[in-house]
mmCIF file of C-alpha atoms in Angstrom:
data_model
loop_
_atom_site.group_PDB
_atom_site.id
_atom_site.type_symbol
_atom_site.label_atom_id
_atom_site.label_comp_id
_atom_site.label_asym_id
_atom_site.label_seq_id
_atom_site.Cartn_x
_atom_site.Cartn_y
_atom_site.Cartn_z
ATOM 1 C CA UNK Z 1 0.000 0.000 0.000
ATOM 2 C CA UNK Z 2 1.952 2.998 -1.288
ATOM 3 C CA UNK Z 3 -0.378 5.471 0.425
ATOM 4 C CA UNK Z 4 0.287 4.051 3.915
ATOM 5 C CA UNK Z 5 3.452 4.826 5.894
ATOM 6 C CA UNK Z 6 2.832 2.615 8.925
ATOM 7 C CA UNK Z 7 0.453 1.697 11.745
ATOM 8 C CA UNK Z 8 0.960 3.570 15.013
ATOM 9 C CA UNK Z 9 -0.112 2.552 18.518
ATOM 10 C CA UNK Z 10 -2.355 5.220 20.035
ATOM 11 C CA UNK Z 11 -1.002 4.352 23.498
ATOM 12 C CA UNK Z 12 2.788 4.050 23.193
ATOM 13 C CA UNK Z 13 3.451 5.354 19.673
ATOM 14 C CA UNK Z 14 5.246 2.210 18.441
ATOM 15 C CA UNK Z 15 5.179 1.739 14.653
ATOM 16 C CA UNK Z 16 4.252 -1.412 12.750
ATOM 17 C CA UNK Z 17 4.187 -2.423 9.109
ATOM 18 C CA UNK Z 18 0.626 -2.969 7.789
ATOM 19 C CA UNK Z 19 1.119 -6.708 7.407
ATOM 20 C CA UNK Z 20 -1.318 -9.605 7.385
ATOM 21 C CA UNK Z 21 -2.753 -10.373 10.820
ATOM 22 C CA UNK Z 22 -1.552 -7.125 12.393
ATOM 23 C CA UNK Z 23 -4.384 -5.632 14.446
ATOM 24 C CA UNK Z 24 -2.963 -4.283 17.711
ATOM 25 C CA UNK Z 25 0.280 -3.306 19.443
ATOM 26 C CA UNK Z 26 2.416 -6.155 20.814
ATOM 27 C CA UNK Z 27 3.659 -4.009 23.690
ATOM 28 C CA UNK Z 28 0.341 -2.584 24.894
ATOM 29 C CA UNK Z 29 -1.890 -5.543 24.088
ATOM 30 C CA UNK Z 30 -5.330 -5.689 22.441
ATOM 31 C CA UNK Z 31 -7.172 -3.591 25.029
ATOM 32 C CA UNK Z 32 -4.844 -0.570 24.999
ATOM 33 C CA UNK Z 33 -2.778 -1.041 21.849
ATOM 34 C CA UNK Z 34 -5.261 0.171 19.234
ATOM 35 C CA UNK Z 35 -3.512 1.156 16.000
ATOM 36 C CA UNK Z 36 -3.892 4.199 13.769
ATOM 37 C CA UNK Z 37 -3.237 4.121 10.026
ATOM 38 C CA UNK Z 38 -0.696 6.841 9.176
ATOM 39 C CA UNK Z 39 -0.808 8.007 5.558
ATOM 40 C CA UNK Z 40 1.596 9.507 3.059
ATOM 41 C CA UNK Z 41 -0.433 12.580 2.120
ATOM 42 C CA UNK Z 42 2.003 13.685 -0.556
ATOM 43 C CA UNK Z 43 1.419 10.393 -2.341
ATOM 44 C CA UNK Z 44 -2.355 10.701 -1.885
ATOM 45 C CA UNK Z 45 -2.228 14.124 -3.556
ATOM 46 C CA UNK Z 46 -0.798 12.496 -6.677
ATOM 47 C CA UNK Z 47 -3.746 10.077 -6.852
ATOM 48 C CA UNK Z 48 -6.796 12.228 -6.095
ATOM 49 C CA UNK Z 49 -7.888 15.869 -6.270
ATOM 50 C CA UNK Z 50 -11.084 17.856 -6.218
ATOM 51 C CA UNK Z 51 -10.899 17.982 -10.000
ATOM 52 C CA UNK Z 52 -10.435 14.226 -10.393
ATOM 53 C CA UNK Z 53 -13.416 13.630 -8.120
ATOM 54 C CA UNK Z 54 -15.547 15.907 -10.305
ATOM 55 C CA UNK Z 55 -14.831 13.574 -13.202
ATOM 56 C CA UNK Z 56 -15.292 10.367 -11.211
ATOM 57 C CA UNK Z 57 -18.634 8.734 -12.031
ATOM 58 C CA UNK Z 58 -18.207 5.992 -9.443
ATOM 59 C CA UNK Z 59 -20.579 7.243 -6.747
ATOM 60 C CA UNK Z 60 -19.800 4.990 -3.808
ATOM 61 C CA UNK Z 61 -17.249 5.012 -1.001
ATOM 62 C CA UNK Z 62 -14.514 3.666 -3.273
ATOM 63 C CA UNK Z 63 -14.270 7.006 -5.073
ATOM 64 C CA UNK Z 64 -12.109 7.865 -2.035
ATOM 65 C CA UNK Z 65 -9.891 4.790 -2.367
ATOM 66 C CA UNK Z 66 -6.607 6.789 -2.223
ATOM 67 C CA UNK Z 67 -7.583 7.769 1.339
ATOM 68 C CA UNK Z 68 -8.096 4.141 2.396
ATOM 69 C CA UNK Z 69 -5.632 1.485 3.475
ATOM 70 C CA UNK Z 70 -6.300 -1.053 0.721
ATOM 71 C CA UNK Z 71 -4.217 -2.364 -2.126
ATOM 72 C CA UNK Z 72 -4.526 -0.144 -5.189
ATOM 73 C CA UNK Z 73 -7.124 -1.625 -7.538
ATOM 74 C CA UNK Z 74 -7.394 -4.603 -5.201
ATOM 75 C CA UNK Z 75 -10.466 -6.804 -4.655
ATOM 76 C CA UNK Z 76 -13.667 -5.214 -3.338
ATOM 77 C CA UNK Z 77 -17.082 -6.312 -2.185
ATOM 78 C CA UNK Z 78 -20.020 -6.245 -4.588
ATOM 79 C CA UNK Z 79 -22.500 -4.081 -2.637
ATOM 80 C CA UNK Z 80 -22.808 -0.363 -3.395
ATOM 81 C CA UNK Z 81 -21.832 1.307 -0.135
ATOM 82 C CA UNK Z 82 -21.803 5.059 0.372
ATOM 83 C CA UNK Z 83 -22.935 8.247 -1.349
ATOM 84 C CA UNK Z 84 -25.916 8.396 0.979
ATOM 85 C CA UNK Z 85 -28.114 11.513 0.792
ATOM 86 C CA UNK Z 86 -27.216 14.696 2.626
ATOM 87 C CA UNK Z 87 -30.409 16.648 3.262
ATOM 88 C CA UNK Z 88 -30.482 20.356 3.997
ATOM 89 C CA UNK Z 89 -33.125 20.075 6.687
ATOM 90 C CA UNK Z 90 -34.592 23.565 6.902
ATOM 91 C CA UNK Z 91 -37.729 22.409 8.718
ATOM 92 C CA UNK Z 92 -35.720 20.629 11.386
ATOM 93 C CA UNK Z 93 -33.346 23.553 11.674
ATOM 94 C CA UNK Z 94 -36.201 25.993 12.319
ATOM 95 C CA UNK Z 95 -37.779 23.726 14.941
ATOM 96 C CA UNK Z 96 -34.462 23.221 16.740
ATOM 97 C CA UNK Z 97 -33.353 26.858 16.510
ATOM 98 C CA UNK Z 98 -30.582 26.664 13.924
ATOM 99 C CA UNK Z 99 -29.993 28.547 10.709
ATOM 100 C CA UNK Z 100 -28.243 25.687 8.896
ATOM 101 C CA UNK Z 101 -28.659 21.963 9.514
ATOM 102 C CA UNK Z 102 -27.782 19.013 7.308
ATOM 103 C CA UNK Z 103 -28.879 15.437 7.984
ATOM 104 C CA UNK Z 104 -26.681 12.667 6.632
ATOM 105 C CA UNK Z 105 -28.949 9.651 6.175
ATOM 106 C CA UNK Z 106 -26.638 6.640 6.206
ATOM 107 C CA UNK Z 107 -29.535 4.305 6.854
ATOM 108 C CA UNK Z 108 -29.949 3.854 3.100
ATOM 109 C CA UNK Z 109 -26.766 1.795 2.753
ATOM 110 C CA UNK Z 110 -27.190 -1.833 1.568
ATOM 111 C CA UNK Z 111 -27.806 -3.308 5.020
ATOM 112 C CA UNK Z 112 -29.310 -0.042 6.318
ATOM 113 C CA UNK Z 113 -26.549 1.405 8.476
ATOM 114 C CA UNK Z 114 -23.305 3.357 8.411
ATOM 115 C CA UNK Z 115 -21.525 0.154 9.498
ATOM 116 C CA UNK Z 116 -21.539 -0.970 5.858
ATOM 117 C CA UNK Z 117 -18.632 1.421 5.329
ATOM 118 C CA UNK Z 118 -16.474 -0.400 7.866
ATOM 119 C CA UNK Z 119 -17.580 -3.823 6.672
ATOM 120 C CA UNK Z 120 -16.835 -2.999 3.037
ATOM 121 C CA UNK Z 121 -13.218 -2.248 3.829
ATOM 122 C CA UNK Z 122 -12.981 -5.245 6.183
ATOM 123 C CA UNK Z 123 -14.203 -7.529 3.395
ATOM 124 C CA UNK Z 124 -11.713 -5.939 0.981
ATOM 125 C CA UNK Z 125 -8.895 -6.656 3.444
ATOM 126 C CA UNK Z 126 -10.194 -10.194 3.992
ATOM 127 C CA UNK Z 127 -10.105 -10.735 0.227
ATOM 128 C CA UNK Z 128 -6.539 -9.386 0.085
ATOM 129 C CA UNK Z 129 -5.555 -11.919 2.743
ATOM 130 C CA UNK Z 130 -7.539 -14.702 1.036
ATOM 131 C CA UNK Z 131 -9.507 -15.319 4.244
ATOM 132 C CA UNK Z 132 -12.240 -17.946 4.098
ATOM 133 C CA UNK Z 133 -14.152 -16.769 7.182
ATOM 134 C CA UNK Z 134 -14.784 -13.313 8.631
ATOM 135 C CA UNK Z 135 -15.968 -12.870 12.199
ATOM 136 C CA UNK Z 136 -17.167 -10.106 14.494
ATOM 137 C CA UNK Z 137 -19.190 -9.361 17.600
ATOM 138 C CA UNK Z 138 -21.876 -6.712 17.407
ATOM 139 C CA UNK Z 139 -25.033 -5.351 18.956
ATOM 140 C CA UNK Z 140 -26.587 -5.679 15.496
ATOM 141 C CA UNK Z 141 -25.588 -3.283 12.730
ATOM 142 C CA UNK Z 142 -21.930 -4.243 12.393
ATOM 143 C CA UNK Z 143 -23.106 -7.847 12.390
ATOM 144 C CA UNK Z 144 -25.607 -7.508 9.560
ATOM 145 C CA UNK Z 145 -23.271 -5.329 7.496
ATOM 146 C CA UNK Z 146 -20.459 -7.844 7.881
ATOM 147 C CA UNK Z 147 -22.705 -10.736 6.890
ATOM 148 C CA UNK Z 148 -24.168 -8.915 3.893
ATOM 149 C CA UNK Z 149 -20.874 -7.637 2.517
ATOM 150 C CA UNK Z 150 -19.209 -11.020 3.068
ATOM 151 C CA UNK Z 151 -22.070 -12.810 1.324
ATOM 152 C CA UNK Z 152 -21.622 -10.579 -1.725
ATOM 153 C CA UNK Z 153 -18.196 -12.121 -2.371
ATOM 154 C CA UNK Z 154 -18.764 -15.634 -1.038
ATOM 155 C CA UNK Z 155 -16.859 -15.346 2.251
ATOM 156 C CA UNK Z 156 -18.389 -17.238 5.167
ATOM 157 C CA UNK Z 157 -19.288 -15.251 8.273
ATOM 158 C CA UNK Z 158 -19.567 -16.171 11.936
ATOM 159 C CA UNK Z 159 -21.339 -13.478 13.932
ATOM 160 C CA UNK Z 160 -21.649 -13.118 17.702
ATOM 161 C CA UNK Z 161 -24.541 -10.980 18.983
ATOM 162 C CA UNK Z 162 -25.923 -10.443 22.489
ATOM 163 C CA UNK Z 163 -29.290 -12.086 23.094
ATOM 164 C CA UNK Z 164 -30.997 -8.666 23.223
ATOM 165 C CA UNK Z 165 -30.193 -7.893 19.558
ATOM 166 C CA UNK Z 166 -33.408 -6.775 17.754
ATOM 167 C CA UNK Z 167 -35.103 -9.421 15.650
ATOM 168 C CA UNK Z 168 -34.889 -7.273 12.509
ATOM 169 C CA UNK Z 169 -31.104 -7.370 12.673
ATOM 170 C CA UNK Z 170 -30.980 -11.060 13.511
ATOM 171 C CA UNK Z 171 -33.274 -11.716 10.544
ATOM 172 C CA UNK Z 172 -30.822 -9.910 8.256
ATOM 173 C CA UNK Z 173 -27.985 -12.072 9.556
ATOM 174 C CA UNK Z 174 -29.842 -15.304 8.887
ATOM 175 C CA UNK Z 175 -30.964 -14.184 5.425
ATOM 176 C CA UNK Z 176 -27.341 -13.379 4.551
ATOM 177 C CA UNK Z 177 -26.379 -16.917 5.516
ATOM 178 C CA UNK Z 178 -24.331 -16.039 8.582
ATOM 179 C CA UNK Z 179 -23.623 -18.504 11.356
ATOM 180 C CA UNK Z 180 -25.223 -16.541 14.195
ATOM 181 C CA UNK Z 181 -24.122 -17.039 17.808
ATOM 182 C CA UNK Z 182 -26.692 -15.439 20.136
ATOM 183 C CA UNK Z 183 -24.748 -14.949 23.363
ATOM 184 C CA UNK Z 184 -26.941 -14.926 26.432
ATOM 185 C CA UNK Z 185 -25.012 -12.131 28.099
ATOM 186 C CA UNK Z 186 -23.704 -8.570 27.724
ATOM 187 C CA UNK Z 187 -21.945 -7.052 24.722
ATOM 188 C CA UNK Z 188 -18.642 -7.296 26.610
ATOM 189 C CA UNK Z 189 -19.146 -11.041 27.080
ATOM 190 C CA UNK Z 190 -20.130 -11.321 23.410
ATOM 191 C CA UNK Z 191 -16.960 -9.510 22.344
ATOM 192 C CA UNK Z 192 -14.753 -11.762 24.459
ATOM 193 C CA UNK Z 193 -16.267 -14.911 22.971
ATOM 194 C CA UNK Z 194 -15.755 -13.641 19.422
ATOM 195 C CA UNK Z 195 -12.129 -12.767 20.226
ATOM 196 C CA UNK Z 196 -11.591 -16.277 21.613
ATOM 197 C CA UNK Z 197 -13.051 -17.875 18.484
ATOM 198 C CA UNK Z 198 -11.048 -15.635 16.129
ATOM 199 C CA UNK Z 199 -7.821 -16.497 17.958
ATOM 200 C CA UNK Z 200 -8.564 -20.217 17.994
ATOM 201 C CA UNK Z 201 -9.677 -20.634 14.374
ATOM 202 C CA UNK Z 202 -7.617 -17.951 12.660
ATOM 203 C CA UNK Z 203 -10.585 -16.099 11.131
ATOM 204 C CA UNK Z 204 -10.381 -12.573 9.751
ATOM 205 C CA UNK Z 205 -11.159 -10.158 12.602
ATOM 206 C CA UNK Z 206 -13.727 -7.515 11.609
ATOM 207 C CA UNK Z 207 -14.211 -6.193 15.140
ATOM 208 C CA UNK Z 208 -13.990 -2.456 14.472
ATOM 209 C CA UNK Z 209 -12.595 -1.686 17.903
ATOM 210 C CA UNK Z 210 -9.577 -3.910 17.162
ATOM 211 C CA UNK Z 211 -9.218 -3.839 13.378
ATOM 212 C CA UNK Z 212 -7.535 -0.499 12.501
ATOM 213 C CA UNK Z 213 -8.910 -0.514 8.961
ATOM 214 C CA UNK Z 214 -12.581 -0.315 9.917
ATOM 215 C CA UNK Z 215 -12.176 3.303 11.016
ATOM 216 C CA UNK Z 216 -10.785 4.006 7.552
ATOM 217 C CA UNK Z 217 -14.066 2.841 6.026
ATOM 218 C CA UNK Z 218 -16.185 4.820 8.459
ATOM 219 C CA UNK Z 219 -14.315 8.048 7.761
ATOM 220 C CA UNK Z 220 -15.688 8.076 4.216
ATOM 221 C CA UNK Z 221 -18.977 9.379 5.649
ATOM 222 C CA UNK Z 222 -17.175 12.656 6.390
ATOM 223 C CA UNK Z 223 -15.154 12.839 3.181
ATOM 224 C CA UNK Z 224 -18.360 12.241 1.256
ATOM 225 C CA UNK Z 225 -20.306 14.820 3.265
ATOM 226 C CA UNK Z 226 -17.617 17.410 2.670
ATOM 227 C CA UNK Z 227 -17.683 16.813 -1.077
ATOM 228 C CA UNK Z 228 -21.493 16.989 -1.078
ATOM 229 C CA UNK Z 229 -21.172 20.384 0.656
ATOM 230 C CA UNK Z 230 -18.793 21.551 -2.093
ATOM 231 C CA UNK Z 231 -15.863 21.263 0.315
ATOM 232 C CA UNK Z 232 -17.409 23.582 2.881
ATOM 233 C CA UNK Z 233 -16.688 22.434 6.441
ATOM 234 C CA UNK Z 234 -19.552 22.619 8.955
ATOM 235 C CA UNK Z 235 -18.955 24.170 12.340
ATOM 236 C CA UNK Z 236 -20.131 20.979 14.048
ATOM 237 C CA UNK Z 237 -20.578 17.292 13.281
ATOM 238 C CA UNK Z 238 -22.847 15.279 15.604
ATOM 239 C CA UNK Z 239 -22.660 11.499 16.003
ATOM 240 C CA UNK Z 240 -24.136 8.933 18.368
ATOM 241 C CA UNK Z 241 -21.419 6.895 20.095
ATOM 242 C CA UNK Z 242 -21.113 3.271 21.197
ATOM 243 C CA UNK Z 243 -17.650 1.730 21.039
ATOM 244 C CA UNK Z 244 -16.192 4.987 19.655
ATOM 245 C CA UNK Z 245 -15.111 3.746 16.236
ATOM 246 C CA UNK Z 246 -17.641 5.745 14.217
ATOM 247 C CA UNK Z 247 -16.952 9.126 15.795
ATOM 248 C CA UNK Z 248 -13.215 8.470 15.546
ATOM 249 C CA UNK Z 249 -13.593 7.724 11.848
ATOM 250 C CA UNK Z 250 -15.851 10.712 11.247
ATOM 251 C CA UNK Z 251 -13.245 13.074 12.690
ATOM 252 C CA UNK Z 252 -10.364 11.370 10.896
ATOM 253 C CA UNK Z 253 -12.090 11.893 7.565
ATOM 254 C CA UNK Z 254 -11.854 15.654 8.033
ATOM 255 C CA UNK Z 255 -8.282 15.407 9.341
ATOM 256 C CA UNK Z 256 -7.242 13.511 6.212
ATOM 257 C CA UNK Z 257 -8.870 16.106 3.975
ATOM 258 C CA UNK Z 258 -7.111 18.864 5.909
ATOM 259 C CA UNK Z 259 -3.702 17.178 5.686
ATOM 260 C CA UNK Z 260 -4.176 16.559 1.951
ATOM 261 C CA UNK Z 261 -5.032 20.230 1.373
ATOM 262 C CA UNK Z 262 -8.713 19.765 0.451
ATOM 263 C CA UNK Z 263 -10.020 21.934 3.325
ATOM 264 C CA UNK Z 264 -8.543 24.644 5.536
ATOM 265 C CA UNK Z 265 -10.277 24.023 8.871
ATOM 266 C CA UNK Z 266 -11.746 21.224 10.973
ATOM 267 C CA UNK Z 267 -15.219 20.910 12.513
ATOM 268 C CA UNK Z 268 -15.957 20.564 16.212
ATOM 269 C CA UNK Z 269 -17.239 17.133 17.216
ATOM 270 C CA UNK Z 270 -20.214 16.369 19.452
ATOM 271 C CA UNK Z 271 -20.437 12.813 20.753
ATOM 272 C CA UNK Z 272 -23.842 11.659 21.981
ATOM 273 C CA UNK Z 273 -24.363 8.673 24.275
ATOM 274 C CA UNK Z 274 -27.462 7.172 25.838
ATOM 275 C CA UNK Z 275 -27.703 8.139 29.510
ATOM 276 C CA UNK Z 276 -28.168 4.487 30.462
ATOM 277 C CA UNK Z 277 -24.821 3.567 28.882
ATOM 278 C CA UNK Z 278 -22.481 6.556 28.624
ATOM 279 C CA UNK Z 279 -19.012 5.641 29.899
ATOM 280 C CA UNK Z 280 -17.236 8.190 27.696
ATOM 281 C CA UNK Z 281 -19.654 11.080 28.143
ATOM 282 C CA UNK Z 282 -19.786 10.605 31.909
ATOM 283 C CA UNK Z 283 -15.990 10.488 32.118
ATOM 284 C CA UNK Z 284 -15.704 13.742 30.168
ATOM 285 C CA UNK Z 285 -18.384 15.480 32.219
ATOM 286 C CA UNK Z 286 -16.822 14.373 35.506
ATOM 287 C CA UNK Z 287 -13.232 15.012 34.336
ATOM 288 C CA UNK Z 288 -11.991 11.496 35.110
ATOM 289 C CA UNK Z 289 -10.862 8.319 33.405
ATOM 290 C CA UNK Z 290 -13.682 6.320 31.870
ATOM 291 C CA UNK Z 291 -14.912 3.166 33.533
ATOM 292 C CA UNK Z 292 -17.255 0.356 32.405
ATOM 293 C CA UNK Z 293 -21.002 0.887 32.738
ATOM 294 C CA UNK Z 294 -24.149 -1.187 32.527
ATOM 295 C CA UNK Z 295 -25.829 -1.454 29.110
ATOM 296 C CA UNK Z 296 -29.169 0.019 30.127
ATOM 297 C CA UNK Z 297 -30.705 1.621 27.032
ATOM 298 C CA UNK Z 298 -33.116 0.695 24.244
ATOM 299 C CA UNK Z 299 -30.616 2.100 21.719
ATOM 300 C CA UNK Z 300 -28.969 -1.280 21.225
ATOM 301 C CA UNK Z 301 -26.440 -0.162 18.620
ATOM 302 C CA UNK Z 302 -24.757 2.200 21.087
ATOM 303 C CA UNK Z 303 -25.271 0.064 24.200
ATOM 304 C CA UNK Z 304 -21.560 -0.595 24.730
ATOM 305 C CA UNK Z 305 -20.521 -0.568 28.370
ATOM 306 C CA UNK Z 306 -16.838 -1.171 27.588
ATOM 307 C CA UNK Z 307 -15.988 0.928 24.500
ATOM 308 C CA UNK Z 308 -12.992 -0.574 22.737
ATOM 309 C CA UNK Z 309 -12.132 2.561 20.789
ATOM 310 C CA UNK Z 310 -12.330 4.931 23.738
ATOM 311 C CA UNK Z 311 -8.944 6.555 23.073
ATOM 312 C CA UNK Z 312 -9.739 7.515 19.487
ATOM 313 C CA UNK Z 313 -13.245 8.710 20.381
ATOM 314 C CA UNK Z 314 -12.115 10.867 23.309
ATOM 315 C CA UNK Z 315 -9.251 12.213 21.225
ATOM 316 C CA UNK Z 316 -11.599 13.261 18.401
ATOM 317 C CA UNK Z 317 -13.742 15.314 20.773
ATOM 318 C CA UNK Z 318 -10.783 16.765 22.680
ATOM 319 C CA UNK Z 319 -8.682 17.744 19.656
ATOM 320 C CA UNK Z 320 -11.666 19.354 17.937
ATOM 321 C CA UNK Z 321 -12.610 21.342 21.069
ATOM 322 C CA UNK Z 322 -15.880 19.440 20.995
ATOM 323 C CA UNK Z 323 -18.326 18.203 23.621
ATOM 324 C CA UNK Z 324 -20.078 15.114 24.939
ATOM 325 C CA UNK Z 325 -23.782 14.927 25.765
ATOM 326 C CA UNK Z 326 -26.116 12.255 27.060
ATOM 327 C CA UNK Z 327 -29.768 11.638 26.198
ATOM 328 C CA UNK Z 328 -32.448 9.562 27.877
ATOM 329 C CA UNK Z 329 -34.357 6.813 26.110
ATOM 330 C CA UNK Z 330 -37.409 9.086 26.192
ATOM 331 C CA UNK Z 331 -35.463 11.853 24.441
ATOM 332 C CA UNK Z 332 -34.260 9.357 21.840
ATOM 333 C CA UNK Z 333 -37.812 8.172 21.157
ATOM 334 C CA UNK Z 334 -38.997 11.759 20.848
ATOM 335 C CA UNK Z 335 -36.170 12.497 18.396
ATOM 336 C CA UNK Z 336 -37.318 9.564 16.240
ATOM 337 C CA UNK Z 337 -40.774 11.130 15.938
ATOM 338 C CA UNK Z 338 -39.380 14.648 15.563
ATOM 339 C CA UNK Z 339 -36.998 13.777 12.747
ATOM 340 C CA UNK Z 340 -39.586 11.711 10.924
ATOM 341 C CA UNK Z 341 -42.241 14.416 11.161
ATOM 342 C CA UNK Z 342 -40.060 17.366 10.173
ATOM 343 C CA UNK Z 343 -37.585 15.786 7.745
ATOM 344 C CA UNK Z 344 -39.020 12.473 6.548
ATOM 345 C CA UNK Z 345 -35.970 10.602 7.834
ATOM 346 C CA UNK Z 346 -36.591 7.359 9.742
ATOM 347 C CA UNK Z 347 -33.829 6.525 12.193
ATOM 348 C CA UNK Z 348 -33.528 3.623 14.587
ATOM 349 C CA UNK Z 349 -33.025 4.573 18.274
ATOM 350 C CA UNK Z 350 -29.222 4.682 18.073
ATOM 351 C CA UNK Z 351 -29.444 6.467 14.727
ATOM 352 C CA UNK Z 352 -31.683 9.122 16.280
ATOM 353 C CA UNK Z 353 -29.626 9.656 19.425
ATOM 354 C CA UNK Z 354 -27.467 12.200 17.621
ATOM 355 C CA UNK Z 355 -30.527 14.308 16.816
ATOM 356 C CA UNK Z 356 -31.703 14.062 20.434
ATOM 357 C CA UNK Z 357 -28.303 15.276 21.586
ATOM 358 C CA UNK Z 358 -28.219 18.074 19.041
ATOM 359 C CA UNK Z 359 -31.537 19.409 20.333
ATOM 360 C CA UNK Z 360 -30.148 19.485 23.877
ATOM 361 C CA UNK Z 361 -26.907 21.172 22.854
ATOM 362 C CA UNK Z 362 -28.768 23.922 20.977
ATOM 363 C CA UNK Z 363 -31.193 24.411 23.871
ATOM 364 C CA UNK Z 364 -28.239 24.758 26.261
ATOM 365 C CA UNK Z 365 -26.564 27.304 23.988
ATOM 366 C CA UNK Z 366 -23.517 25.095 23.394
ATOM 367 C CA UNK Z 367 -24.220 25.036 19.659
ATOM 368 C CA UNK Z 368 -25.179 28.535 18.509
ATOM 369 C CA UNK Z 369 -28.012 29.453 16.150
ATOM 370 C CA UNK Z 370 -25.666 30.748 13.444
ATOM 371 C CA UNK Z 371 -23.378 27.696 13.485
ATOM 372 C CA UNK Z 372 -23.752 25.115 10.725
ATOM 373 C CA UNK Z 373 -24.279 21.497 11.758
ATOM 374 C CA UNK Z 374 -24.171 18.067 10.128
ATOM 375 C CA UNK Z 375 -26.036 15.426 12.138
ATOM 376 C CA UNK Z 376 -25.563 11.794 11.136
ATOM 377 C CA UNK Z 377 -28.364 9.234 11.187
ATOM 378 C CA UNK Z 378 -26.409 6.025 11.468
ATOM 379 C CA UNK Z 379 -29.131 3.393 11.075
ATOM 380 C CA UNK Z 380 -32.577 2.978 9.537
ATOM 381 C CA UNK Z 381 -35.694 2.761 11.703
ATOM 382 C CA UNK Z 382 -36.821 -0.493 10.098
ATOM 383 C CA UNK Z 383 -33.963 -2.130 11.985
ATOM 384 C CA UNK Z 384 -36.065 -1.935 15.147
ATOM 385 C CA UNK Z 385 -39.775 -1.610 14.385
ATOM 386 C CA UNK Z 386 -40.789 -2.558 17.916
ATOM 387 C CA UNK Z 387 -39.358 0.630 19.349
ATOM 388 C CA UNK Z 388 -40.448 2.614 16.296
ATOM 389 C CA UNK Z 389 -44.088 1.682 16.927
ATOM 390 C CA UNK Z 390 -43.614 2.404 20.610
ATOM 391 C CA UNK Z 391 -42.299 5.865 19.715
ATOM 392 C CA UNK Z 392 -44.924 6.671 17.097
ATOM 393 C CA UNK Z 393 -47.977 5.005 18.603
ATOM 394 C CA UNK Z 394 -50.525 2.602 17.150
ATOM 395 C CA UNK Z 395 -52.669 3.522 14.106
ATOM 396 C CA UNK Z 396 -56.253 4.644 14.547
ATOM 397 C CA UNK Z 397 -58.594 1.668 14.309
ATOM 398 C CA UNK Z 398 -61.523 2.419 11.994
ATOM 399 C CA UNK Z 399 -64.781 0.506 11.796
ATOM 400 C CA UNK Z 400 -65.668 -0.220 8.101
ATOM 401 C CA UNK Z 401 -68.744 2.055 8.124
ATOM 402 C CA UNK Z 402 -69.523 5.697 7.360
ATOM 403 C CA UNK Z 403 -70.012 6.264 11.081
ATOM 404 C CA UNK Z 404 -66.642 4.686 11.800
ATOM 405 C CA UNK Z 405 -65.022 6.933 9.218
ATOM 406 C CA UNK Z 406 -66.632 10.045 10.691
ATOM 407 C CA UNK Z 407 -65.443 9.093 14.176
ATOM 408 C CA UNK Z 408 -61.902 8.481 12.961
ATOM 409 C CA UNK Z 409 -61.785 11.772 11.054
ATOM 410 C CA UNK Z 410 -62.909 13.614 14.155
ATOM 411 C CA UNK Z 411 -59.919 12.177 16.024
ATOM 412 C CA UNK Z 412 -57.546 13.857 13.568
ATOM 413 C CA UNK Z 413 -59.436 17.150 13.438
ATOM 414 C CA UNK Z 414 -61.700 16.763 10.401
#
């Protein structure tokens, strides 16, 4: 990979070659020794420019291949991942109290979440290494995206999910032909079992918190957003946070663009966690080291009590002079209704947590009216219809008579 200099440990700074099977630092171990991909930006500049992107008709995440740690013109998955819509949400902005708000709807990706970006690059790396099996643990979205992207190229998948994973996501896994292990325990226990199986059987490790390349897929959401905004950088980007990989990738996308000379400033980052499972937000608010928490939230995709990418997530917020915020399950449910009603965007609970947090940050005066904001919706509402119906309410039941119709119309003001 000519565009990659080396992998660097975020804890001790030790450098490693990007070789097969290299995931974490030998000195710091898998829990602390998370690796960063360090790029040769001068080389990247020779491969891509704003002008070359204007002429590139390949509208998916691979239009940004020079910014990703994959072999040039190497094997890729078959699903079309990326180039999700960026809506200028004037109705939402007015209701919240902002002048300029964009909503990035990544729920329209092939398996209906932003996690397809990470899985696409993981599958590409698995193909490079000629892996026969790819494995991960997940609360749902990373699982289904891994299974779907692997199925597109004929790689077998073994997926570990906690027993609380929503049925919609489990259904996706089974349809994609994954071997699904429903662990009757927490996400942390699920992660440990997947790590044990990966070590024992030598499978390709797609766990985003360990695999340094997954962040490189996730960062394309920001590179893409910036191009869709004609290379204008918003004042703020807002993301819901679970294990920290997504927010780390979102920030790194802007850093890469800055280092390559595409933009001249960086956005501030707001990380949103569910109050019932907010180890990073609570640590920041209380000015202490983070510690594990219970996974007590309906937003399953961000219910991660032991975030594996804590260092990168905290660093993204700190370096950008950003903030953390927490939201209750009730605020998340309200944000689902609010975003659907005023923007026509249907987010699952975790995908709507960012919007719930944005509303709080504007109300508190942390994000100012004149500041521009991009809020990411990371997963589609059809992933979890049980909570969607709970948030929206049941339909009006109408008797099949004229009297029944009149009664029903009266209920809605006619």
